[in-house]
Amino acid sequence: MSTAMGGPALFIGGDTTFVLLVRPELDPADPGVRAAAEQAGVSPEEFAGPGDVWALVVDDTFEADGGFELPGLRDAEADHFAEQLHTALGTGEPFTVEAGPVLRLDARPAAGEAYAFTAHVTPPEPEGAPTVSLEIGPLPLAPLLADLEDFRRSLA
């Protein structure tokens, strides 16, 4: 799945509670990007940047709203996380997968063909920032598996 900003994105959740792993790619021709670049005093191309920095966005109207950059994350690591998640979902058993020290997903089967998740998100800065735990789902298994496959294809 891709976002309005372009680039690969993995969305896990619903309308109000979710985690989103995304590598945004801004379009220098976009009027909003051009206006922001002008305000910042740089060219639209410079403002858009290379589009190689990953971000983790979290939203839970009760606990958190925002996200942070993951400057050291590489595409291969994002793909490995998605592969682990895809494989574990196929077992029908509870499991845990991690995306480094910033994201841990505890998953458990739910009624029907679905999984519920507890996402534990720990911002890398400031050091010692508290971990936010979000309850997500249950999410239907088939669309989740399809989204994981789409995400992995977008990285290839």
GROMACS .gro file of C-alpha atoms in nm:
model
  156
    1MET     CA    1   0.000   0.000   0.000
    2SER     CA    2   0.131   0.349  -0.069
    3THR     CA    3   0.050   0.676   0.100
    4ALA     CA    4  -0.053   1.009  -0.048
    5MET     CA    5   0.313   1.109  -0.007
    6GLY     CA    6   0.423   0.820  -0.228
    7GLY     CA    7   0.675   0.563  -0.122
    8PRO     CA    8   0.625   0.225   0.042
    9ALA     CA    9   0.398   0.211   0.346
   10LEU     CA   10   0.275  -0.060   0.579
   11PHE     CA   11  -0.044   0.035   0.763
   12ILE     CA   12  -0.162  -0.183   1.053
   13GLY     CA   13  -0.481  -0.074   1.221
   14GLY     CA   14  -0.805   0.111   1.172
   15ASP     CA   15  -0.927   0.467   1.138
   16THR     CA   16  -0.837   0.580   1.489
   17THR     CA   17  -0.571   0.343   1.619
   18PHE     CA   18  -0.283   0.238   1.397
   19VAL     CA   19   0.088   0.215   1.330
   20LEU     CA   20   0.227   0.313   0.992
   21LEU     CA   21   0.578   0.230   0.873
   22VAL     CA   22   0.644   0.458   0.576
   23ARG     CA   23   0.924   0.585   0.354
   24PRO     CA   24   0.766   0.905   0.220
   25GLU     CA   25   0.865   1.043  -0.117
   26LEU     CA   26   0.762   1.404  -0.170
   27ASP     CA   27   0.694   1.525  -0.524
   28PRO     CA   28   0.884   1.850  -0.596
   29ALA     CA   29   0.611   1.943  -0.848
   30ASP     CA   30   0.336   1.927  -0.583
   31PRO     CA   31   0.204   2.278  -0.511
   32GLY     CA   32   0.218   2.219  -0.134
   33VAL     CA   33   0.580   2.107  -0.154
   34ARG     CA   34   0.666   2.406  -0.374
   35ALA     CA   35   0.503   2.646  -0.127
   36ALA     CA   36   0.679   2.487   0.170
   37ALA     CA   37   1.013   2.500  -0.013
   38GLU     CA   38   0.965   2.866  -0.094
   39GLN     CA   39   0.882   2.939   0.269
   40ALA     CA   40   1.193   2.746   0.378
   41GLY     CA   41   1.406   2.931   0.122
   42VAL     CA   42   1.522   2.620  -0.066
   43SER     CA   43   1.446   2.462  -0.403
   44PRO     CA   44   1.151   2.219  -0.420
   45GLU     CA   45   1.395   1.939  -0.510
   46GLU     CA   46   1.609   2.012  -0.205
   47PHE     CA   47   1.302   2.036   0.018
   48ALA     CA   48   1.165   1.702  -0.110
   49GLY     CA   49   1.498   1.532  -0.041
   50PRO     CA   50   1.603   1.187  -0.153
   51GLY     CA   51   1.303   1.004  -0.003
   52ASP     CA   52   1.516   0.747   0.176
   53VAL     CA   53   1.430   0.816   0.541
   54TRP     CA   54   1.175   0.587   0.705
   55ALA     CA   55   0.925   0.706   0.962
   56LEU     CA   56   0.698   0.534   1.212
   57VAL     CA   57   0.364   0.707   1.263
   58VAL     CA   58   0.138   0.613   1.552
   59ASP     CA   59  -0.209   0.732   1.631
   60ASP     CA   60  -0.439   0.653   1.917
   61THR     CA   61  -0.673   0.933   2.009
   62PHE     CA   62  -0.638   0.838   2.373
   63GLU     CA   63  -0.260   0.796   2.410
   64ALA     CA   64  -0.048   0.926   2.124
   65ASP     CA   65  -0.061   1.123   1.805
   66GLY     CA   66   0.246   1.163   1.592
   67GLY     CA   67   0.551   0.982   1.482
   68PHE     CA   68   0.922   0.997   1.436
   69GLU     CA   69   1.195   0.936   1.182
   70LEU     CA   70   1.394   0.615   1.171
   71PRO     CA   71   1.710   0.745   0.999
   72GLY     CA   72   1.907   0.419   1.026
   73LEU     CA   73   1.635   0.190   0.887
   74ARG     CA   74   1.711   0.036   0.549
   75ASP     CA   75   1.464  -0.109   0.298
   76ALA     CA   76   1.602  -0.459   0.364
   77GLU     CA   77   1.519  -0.428   0.735
   78ALA     CA   78   1.164  -0.307   0.662
   79ASP     CA   79   1.124  -0.601   0.423
   80HIS     CA   80   1.255  -0.845   0.686
   81PHE     CA   81   1.001  -0.714   0.939
   82ALA     CA   82   0.718  -0.755   0.686
   83GLU     CA   83   0.839  -1.105   0.595
   84GLN     CA   84   0.847  -1.210   0.963
   85LEU     CA   85   0.497  -1.068   1.016
   86HIS     CA   86   0.361  -1.241   0.704
   87THR     CA   87   0.512  -1.577   0.802
   88ALA     CA   88   0.388  -1.556   1.162
   89LEU     CA   89   0.034  -1.465   1.052
   90GLY     CA   90   0.024  -1.790   0.857
   91THR     CA   91   0.068  -2.001   1.171
   92GLY     CA   92  -0.265  -1.922   1.336
   93GLU     CA   93  -0.080  -1.891   1.667
   94PRO     CA   94   0.005  -1.595   1.894
   95PHE     CA   95   0.343  -1.437   1.815
   96THR     CA   96   0.570  -1.137   1.861
   97VAL     CA   97   0.770  -0.957   1.590
   98GLU     CA   98   1.001  -0.660   1.633
   99ALA     CA   99   1.123  -0.378   1.413
  100GLY     CA  100   1.432  -0.292   1.612
  101PRO     CA  101   1.394  -0.125   1.949
  102VAL     CA  102   1.115   0.110   1.835
  103LEU     CA  103   0.830  -0.130   1.748
  104ARG     CA  104   0.715  -0.461   1.890
  105LEU     CA  105   0.391  -0.625   1.777
  106ASP     CA  106   0.231  -0.885   2.000
  107ALA     CA  107  -0.034  -1.065   1.794
  108ARG     CA  108  -0.304  -1.309   1.882
  109PRO     CA  109  -0.572  -1.484   1.676
  110ALA     CA  110  -0.918  -1.332   1.705
  111ALA     CA  111  -1.264  -1.460   1.616
  112GLY     CA  112  -1.294  -1.573   1.259
  113GLU     CA  113  -1.002  -1.520   1.027
  114ALA     CA  114  -0.857  -1.220   1.212
  115TYR     CA  115  -0.572  -1.109   1.436
  116ALA     CA  116  -0.560  -0.853   1.717
  117PHE     CA  117  -0.238  -0.670   1.799
  118THR     CA  118  -0.078  -0.485   2.083
  119ALA     CA  119   0.177  -0.245   1.936
  120HIS     CA  120   0.451  -0.127   2.171
  121VAL     CA  121   0.614   0.187   2.029
  122THR     CA  122   0.925   0.340   2.187
  123PRO     CA  123   1.047   0.666   2.031
  124PRO     CA  124   1.426   0.671   1.983
  125GLU     CA  125   1.446   1.026   2.121
  126PRO     CA  126   1.454   1.166   2.371
  127GLU     CA  127   1.644   0.886   2.537
  128GLY     CA  128   1.427   0.720   2.797
  129ALA     CA  129   1.101   0.822   2.625
  130PRO     CA  130   0.816   0.607   2.752
  131THR     CA  131   0.680   0.319   2.546
  132VAL     CA  132   0.326   0.368   2.419
  133SER     CA  133   0.110   0.056   2.391
  134LEU     CA  134  -0.179   0.052   2.145
  135GLU     CA  135  -0.451  -0.209   2.113
  136ILE     CA  136  -0.525  -0.265   1.743
  137GLY     CA  137  -0.788  -0.478   1.579
  138PRO     CA  138  -0.903  -0.736   1.532
  139LEU     CA  139  -0.804  -0.706   1.168
  140PRO     CA  140  -0.921  -0.947   0.897
  141LEU     CA  141  -0.636  -1.177   0.798
  142ALA     CA  142  -0.678  -1.184   0.417
  143PRO     CA  143  -0.651  -0.805   0.360
  144LEU     CA  144  -0.362  -0.784   0.605
  145LEU     CA  145  -0.170  -1.054   0.418
  146ALA     CA  146  -0.244  -0.880   0.086
  147ASP     CA  147  -0.118  -0.547   0.227
  148LEU     CA  148   0.202  -0.716   0.344
  149GLU     CA  149   0.260  -0.863  -0.002
  150ASP     CA  150   0.195  -0.523  -0.165
  151PHE     CA  151   0.436  -0.357   0.078
  152ARG     CA  152   0.710  -0.610   0.005
  153ARG     CA  153   0.658  -0.569  -0.371
  154SER     CA  154   0.688  -0.190  -0.334
  155LEU     CA  155   1.033  -0.243  -0.181
  156ALA     CA  156   1.158  -0.465  -0.462
   0.00000   0.00000   0.00000
